[in-house]
Amino acid sequence: MSAQINAQPISGANSGWLASLARNLLFKRLQQLHTGTLIVIEGEQRHVFGQPLEQHAELQVELIIKDPGSYVDIAFGGSVGAAEAYMTGDWECDKLTQLIQLFVRNMDVLDKMDSGWTVIQKPLMKLLHNLKRNTEKGARRNVAAHYDLGNSMFATFLDPTMMYSSGIFPRADASMQEASEHKLRTICEKLGVQASDHIVEIGTGWGGFAIFAAREYGCRITTTTISQQQYQLAKQRIEEAGLGDKITLLQQDYRKLDGQYDKLVSIEMIEAVGWQYYPTYFNKCASLLKPEGTMLIQAITITDQRFEQYKKDVDFIQKYIFPGAGLPSVSAIMDAVREKTDLRLVHLQDFAEHYAMTLNAWCQRFMQRAESIKAQGYSDEFIRMWEYYLRYCEGGFKERSIGVSHLIFAKPRHKQEVLSRA
C-alpha cells in the first residue's frame, strides 16, 4: 500500500523576506498568549511567550524551528499551515499534546491566527471541502479515503478487537483491549441487550461490536459498512468467530437500510454523516426501530458555542484525515432528533477523559511501530501526519474542546430505564 501525502506548504522556500515578514507577524500573535509558556527555539536563540519561565506554568512547551519557511506556513496558513509544516518536518516539539493544549487554553489567540492573513486560503479550502459532501456517492468516496488506507496499517496500532473508537477504561492501568471490551459491554448493558434482540448497527468498522454482542449476549445483528476493506476483514473475522448465523453483514449506505429492529447502535459514525444530513440520518434511525425500540450512538462532539463557526471552517482533520467529515454538537443532534423523529433522549454521558487515554495508547503504539508501517509503503510524511492527528485529538479531549458521548434515544412505547454505567 503506497500512501504519499500531498502536503504543500505555502512557503516554497526556506528563507528570505517572506519568512522574515511571517516571523514578525507570528511573534506578534504569540505575544498575546496568556496561559502556559511557549519557548520557540531558532538555532541558539530562545524566544519565550506567555507566562514567564519563573512562573513554572503547568504547560511549558518547546517548539524547535527547523526551517524558517515554517513561519510562512503558520502565519499565512493558520492551524492547517502549522500542521502541514509539522508533516514536512519544518518544526519539532518535545510535547506535541501539551502544545495543542496550550493553544486550546489560548483559543482567542488561535482564532486570530486562523483569521487575518489566512483568509487568503480559506475560501478555496471551504470550496474543496463542500465538494466532498456526504451524498451516497460522496460518502463512499470519503470513507474510502480514510478507512481503506489498509487493514494492516490499522492493525499495527489497534487492539485485537479492532475497535477504532474511544474505549472506556475500567482502571487507570487497564490495557487498550480491556478498555475496548469494557466500552462494548457498557453499550450492551445500557441498552439492556438480550438474546432475543435483533440489533441493527450503522457503521460496522471491522466487526468489533457485532462480534462482541453476538458472542457475549447471543443476539442477532445486522450491520453495514460502505468501506470495501472493512467489509472484507469484518466478513473474515465473523466467519473465524463462527458467528455467521448471528451476524448479517451488509455493504450499503445507511439510507438504504430497511426493516424493524429492537435496538440500533452506531459507534462514532455520525462524524462521517455531515451536518447537512443529520435530519436524514436520525429520520432513518427512527424508522428502523420498533415502537418500543432504543438506539445508542457514540459521538465525538464539539461544544455548542463553537459549532456554528466550526461549520464554516475547514480544519486539519477535515483536509487530511477525514474528508467530508464534521463533528456535531449535542444541540445539533437534539435539533435534528426533535424536528425529524418521535425519539426522546433518555440518557447522555460524556467520557472525554477516556478518549484522551485511548489516543495516547494508539499514538504510542503507532510510533513504536512506525518502521513496520513504513515497510508497508507509507511515507515519513504520512507517519508525521498521523502522529500529529492523534496528538491533536488527544489535546482536544484533554482540554474538553471536544468531547465523546453516549446518547440513548427511545421510541414512544419504550418504558425500561437505562442502566447508567461507565
XYZ file of C-alpha atoms in Angstrom:
422
model
C 0.000 0.000 0.000
C 1.547 3.287 -1.059
C 0.430 6.330 0.897
C 2.018 9.554 -0.250
C 0.668 12.776 1.223
C 0.326 15.829 -0.950
C 1.011 18.415 1.736
C 2.089 21.591 0.004
C 3.447 24.193 2.441
C 2.870 27.747 1.331
C 6.454 28.841 1.720
C 8.116 27.008 -1.150
C 11.422 28.461 0.028
C 13.313 28.080 3.267
C 14.219 31.713 3.934
C 14.001 35.281 2.636
C 11.938 38.375 3.128
C 8.623 36.498 3.211
C 9.822 34.255 6.028
C 11.057 37.325 7.925
C 7.693 39.071 7.488
C 5.798 35.950 8.535
C 8.025 35.516 11.594
C 7.273 39.056 12.743
C 3.530 38.581 12.211
C 3.539 35.280 14.074
C 5.580 36.557 17.002
C 3.159 39.475 17.433
C 0.342 36.958 17.772
C 2.293 34.763 20.159
C 2.970 37.750 22.416
C -0.761 37.606 23.238
C -0.506 34.152 24.845
C -1.736 34.411 28.426
C -1.780 30.833 29.702
C 1.179 28.471 29.673
C 4.690 29.071 28.359
C 5.793 28.545 24.759
C 9.531 28.576 24.015
C 10.361 28.972 20.324
C 13.915 27.863 19.556
C 15.786 29.110 16.474
C 19.302 27.747 16.497
C 20.900 29.304 19.588
C 18.049 31.765 20.155
C 15.180 31.133 22.549
C 12.013 33.258 22.493
C 9.628 32.940 25.433
C 5.907 33.679 25.002
C 3.074 33.525 27.523
C 3.823 33.129 31.212
C 7.432 33.885 32.218
C 9.660 30.887 32.902
C 9.943 31.730 36.589
C 6.193 31.197 36.996
C 6.676 27.486 36.211
C 3.452 27.253 34.206
C 1.591 23.950 34.173
C 2.068 23.841 30.401
C 5.630 24.667 29.308
C 6.452 23.591 25.771
C 9.447 23.962 23.476
C 8.936 24.354 19.723
C 12.049 23.995 17.569
C 12.129 25.713 14.180
C 13.961 23.515 11.657
C 13.149 25.579 8.567
C 12.274 29.323 8.559
C 9.742 28.584 5.843
C 7.523 27.165 8.589
C 6.838 30.750 9.691
C 5.207 31.385 6.321
C 3.110 28.238 6.569
C 1.860 29.129 10.054
C 1.390 32.876 9.562
C -0.499 32.533 6.287
C -1.977 29.055 6.756
C -3.033 29.213 10.405
C -3.559 25.939 12.255
C -3.748 23.950 8.999
C -0.473 25.502 7.837
C 1.139 24.618 11.164
C 0.076 21.002 10.721
C 1.436 20.927 7.171
C 4.777 22.327 8.318
C 4.945 19.637 11.002
C 4.167 16.942 8.441
C 7.105 18.075 6.293
C 9.465 18.242 9.295
C 9.888 22.020 9.336
C 9.341 22.232 13.095
C 9.561 19.854 16.042
C 8.048 19.828 19.505
C 9.057 17.954 22.635
C 5.449 17.753 23.883
C 3.025 17.774 20.979
C -0.112 17.024 23.011
C 0.742 19.765 25.502
C 1.316 22.209 22.640
C -2.231 21.552 21.440
C -3.497 22.002 24.992
C -1.637 25.292 25.282
C -3.325 26.672 22.192
C -6.743 25.408 23.265
C -6.297 27.330 26.518
C -5.389 30.361 24.404
C -8.233 29.822 21.936
C -8.744 33.555 21.488
C -5.185 33.836 20.164
C -5.563 30.746 17.970
C -8.751 32.174 16.469
C -6.840 35.323 15.487
C -4.133 33.195 13.870
C -6.856 31.431 11.884
C -8.198 34.761 10.683
C -6.140 37.665 9.399
C -3.864 36.591 6.529
C -5.269 33.059 6.448
C -8.421 34.399 4.760
C -6.457 34.169 1.502
C -6.675 30.381 1.629
C -9.974 29.860 3.435
C -12.420 30.263 0.512
C -10.587 27.670 -1.582
C -10.325 25.225 1.324
C -14.051 25.612 2.038
C -14.943 25.127 -1.619
C -12.911 21.925 -1.799
C -14.480 20.688 1.441
C -18.002 21.423 0.171
C -17.284 19.331 -2.910
C -16.862 16.358 -0.540
C -20.434 16.350 0.754
C -21.747 13.035 2.006
C -24.191 12.178 -0.708
C -24.398 8.405 -1.184
C -21.618 8.536 -3.789
C -19.621 11.152 -1.882
C -19.873 9.250 1.408
C -18.456 6.112 -0.187
C -15.542 8.098 -1.608
C -14.886 9.938 1.669
C -14.980 6.768 3.748
C -12.613 5.025 1.354
C -10.114 7.882 1.666
C -9.599 7.037 5.346
C -10.785 3.543 6.169
C -9.423 1.925 3.023
C -5.864 3.046 3.763
C -5.118 -0.583 4.562
C -6.332 -3.037 7.194
C -2.762 -3.979 8.065
C -1.898 -0.362 8.861
C -4.804 -0.019 11.300
C -3.958 -3.391 12.844
C -0.492 -2.126 13.797
C -1.900 0.193 16.486
C -5.426 -1.029 17.287
C -6.004 -3.732 19.893
C -7.291 -7.205 18.907
C -10.936 -6.057 18.990
C -10.077 -3.688 16.089
C -12.249 -1.011 17.689
C -11.340 2.371 16.183
C -13.295 4.425 18.706
C -12.860 5.530 22.296
C -12.528 2.848 24.895
C -13.760 3.152 28.463
C -11.005 2.261 30.907
C -12.244 0.283 33.925
C -8.942 1.094 35.671
C -6.157 3.576 35.044
C -3.752 0.729 34.290
C -6.150 -1.239 32.060
C -4.940 -2.323 28.621
C -6.426 -0.902 25.443
C -8.139 -4.229 24.770
C -9.723 -4.164 28.234
C -10.921 -0.600 27.603
C -12.446 -1.552 24.247
C -14.218 -4.601 25.667
C -15.442 -2.610 28.674
C -16.864 0.020 26.307
C -18.656 -2.665 24.268
C -20.104 -4.281 27.399
C -21.169 -0.867 28.687
C -23.081 -0.208 25.464
C -24.830 -3.575 25.625
C -25.775 -3.145 29.293
C -27.009 0.413 28.845
C -29.300 -0.857 26.094
C -30.296 -3.958 28.056
C -29.332 -6.270 25.197
C -30.953 -9.714 25.334
C -30.521 -12.902 23.317
C -33.931 -12.324 21.710
C -32.916 -8.918 20.306
C -32.246 -8.150 16.682
C -29.892 -5.145 16.565
C -29.049 -3.011 13.551
C -25.621 -1.377 13.545
C -24.765 1.583 11.316
C -21.010 1.572 10.791
C -19.548 -1.937 11.132
C -15.924 -0.928 11.395
C -14.027 -4.209 11.419
C -16.864 -6.025 13.155
C -15.826 -5.426 16.758
C -19.231 -4.584 18.217
C -21.167 -7.138 16.190
C -18.805 -9.953 17.154
C -18.781 -8.976 20.838
C -22.554 -8.589 21.152
C -23.364 -11.797 19.278
C -20.763 -13.805 21.203
C -21.453 -12.404 24.682
C -25.227 -11.828 24.519
C -26.412 -14.263 21.846
C -28.391 -11.629 19.934
C -28.740 -11.244 16.174
C -27.111 -8.281 14.452
C -27.470 -6.726 11.026
C -24.538 -4.404 10.410
C -23.480 -2.271 7.473
C -20.343 -0.530 6.226
C -19.532 1.220 2.959
C -15.787 0.630 3.283
C -14.603 -2.141 0.986
C -11.597 -3.072 3.125
C -13.575 -3.009 6.361
C -16.231 -5.208 4.789
C -13.677 -7.778 3.666
C -11.914 -8.039 7.028
C -15.158 -7.936 9.042
C -16.510 -10.792 6.915
C -13.350 -12.809 7.601
C -13.439 -12.098 11.338
C -17.144 -13.013 11.621
C -16.503 -16.291 9.849
C -13.467 -17.059 12.026
C -15.560 -16.372 15.142
C -18.200 -18.830 13.910
C -20.916 -16.193 14.126
C -22.193 -16.214 10.557
C -25.600 -17.429 11.770
C -25.909 -14.472 14.178
C -24.472 -11.614 12.121
C -25.698 -10.344 8.760
C -23.012 -8.158 7.190
C -24.099 -5.641 4.551
C -22.179 -3.249 2.342
C -24.654 -0.474 1.746
C -25.369 3.128 2.678
C -27.402 3.644 5.857
C -30.028 5.427 3.766
C -30.793 2.115 2.020
C -31.463 0.113 5.184
C -34.953 -1.198 5.878
C -36.715 -3.448 8.362
C -37.651 -3.099 12.030
C -35.226 -3.770 14.866
C -35.303 -3.908 18.640
C -32.203 -1.753 19.034
C -29.822 0.347 16.963
C -26.148 1.033 17.634
C -23.896 3.482 15.802
C -20.403 3.987 17.211
C -18.583 7.122 16.038
C -20.208 7.043 12.618
C -22.188 10.281 12.867
C -18.941 12.231 12.368
C -18.979 10.965 8.760
C -22.619 11.929 8.154
C -22.133 15.662 7.583
C -24.265 18.276 9.329
C -26.442 18.757 6.231
C -27.614 15.152 6.602
C -28.326 14.938 10.339
C -32.121 15.086 9.775
C -31.869 12.322 7.148
C -29.694 10.194 9.418
C -31.908 10.412 12.503
C -35.102 10.022 10.491
C -33.700 6.793 9.058
C -32.604 5.596 12.515
C -36.067 6.206 13.950
C -37.708 4.387 11.049
C -35.601 1.277 11.703
C -36.769 0.906 15.311
C -39.804 -0.945 16.586
C -42.335 1.145 18.580
C -40.590 0.189 21.850
C -37.064 0.318 20.408
C -33.969 2.180 21.596
C -30.798 3.401 19.931
C -27.361 4.342 21.202
C -24.910 6.490 19.339
C -21.345 7.138 20.454
C -20.478 10.551 19.079
C -17.468 12.834 19.116
C -18.862 16.303 19.721
C -17.767 19.904 19.567
C -19.081 22.453 22.045
C -22.400 24.081 21.226
C -20.784 27.507 21.434
C -18.297 26.776 18.647
C -20.485 24.674 16.349
C -21.728 27.412 14.004
C -18.220 28.772 13.384
C -16.871 25.232 13.051
C -19.320 24.565 10.213
C -17.830 27.489 8.292
C -14.189 26.460 8.702
C -12.019 23.614 7.425
C -9.503 22.194 9.871
C -6.518 19.883 9.550
C -8.634 16.787 10.270
C -11.109 17.580 7.507
C -8.405 18.391 4.964
C -6.049 15.482 5.580
C -7.650 12.778 7.746
C -11.440 12.584 7.289
C -12.550 14.324 4.083
C -16.180 15.380 4.200
C -16.378 14.766 7.950
C -17.511 17.072 10.722
C -18.300 16.908 14.417
C -21.830 17.529 15.660
C -22.676 19.424 18.797
C -25.138 17.926 21.257
C -27.610 20.700 20.410
C -27.285 19.999 16.675
C -28.099 16.340 17.352
C -31.062 17.260 19.512
C -32.391 19.703 16.913
C -32.364 17.029 14.218
C -33.977 14.459 16.520
C -36.700 16.890 17.594
C -37.530 18.055 14.077
C -37.496 14.730 12.236
C -38.280 11.905 14.682
C -40.524 10.730 17.512
C -37.486 9.795 19.599
C -36.795 11.139 23.076
C -33.425 11.394 24.826
C -33.242 9.066 27.842
C -29.500 9.075 28.583
C -26.423 11.190 27.883
C -22.929 10.618 29.242
C -19.668 12.313 28.278
C -16.400 10.433 28.850
C -13.818 12.621 27.121
C -11.013 11.703 29.521
C -11.214 8.122 28.257
C -10.702 9.256 24.668
C -7.561 11.132 25.661
C -6.275 7.897 27.208
C -7.288 5.940 24.101
C -5.475 8.306 21.757
C -2.357 8.258 23.887
C -2.324 4.454 23.766
C -2.879 4.450 19.988
C -0.167 7.041 19.336
C 2.401 5.290 21.486
C 1.741 2.019 19.686
C 1.688 3.717 16.267
C 5.024 5.429 16.790
C 6.608 2.285 18.260
C 5.655 0.503 15.037
C 6.479 3.358 12.674
C 9.195 1.376 10.895
C 6.877 -1.546 10.200
C 4.261 0.902 8.902
C 6.832 2.461 6.570
C 7.747 -1.036 5.406
C 4.137 -1.339 4.190
C 4.770 1.579 1.828
C 3.785 4.575 3.916
C 5.980 7.682 3.815
C 7.707 9.586 6.612
C 5.266 12.400 5.932
C 2.336 10.018 6.468
C 3.825 8.916 9.806
C 4.228 12.531 10.952
C 0.713 13.388 9.770
C -0.781 10.570 11.819
C 1.320 11.414 14.861
C 0.037 14.981 14.631
C -3.549 13.787 14.111
C -3.529 11.512 17.157
C -1.842 14.056 19.444
C -4.029 16.891 18.076
C -7.141 14.956 19.072
C -5.682 13.887 22.417
C -5.013 17.518 23.329
C -8.553 18.489 22.352
C -10.083 15.812 24.569
C -7.779 16.639 27.465
C -8.954 20.249 27.331
C -12.602 19.297 26.621
C -12.752 21.439 23.490
C -14.131 18.239 22.017
C -15.992 15.501 23.838
C -17.298 11.997 23.290
C -20.718 10.949 24.479
C -23.167 8.105 24.629
C -26.621 9.320 23.700
C -29.534 6.920 24.033
C -32.853 7.677 22.362
C -36.095 5.774 22.821
C -39.260 5.335 20.805
C -42.549 6.405 22.431
C -43.542 2.983 23.759
C -40.201 2.259 25.434
C -40.557 2.124 29.243
C -37.374 0.450 30.534
C -34.874 2.609 32.443
C -31.299 2.887 31.211
C -28.634 1.199 33.296
C -26.113 4.011 33.638
C -22.528 2.823 33.940
C -19.057 3.535 32.563
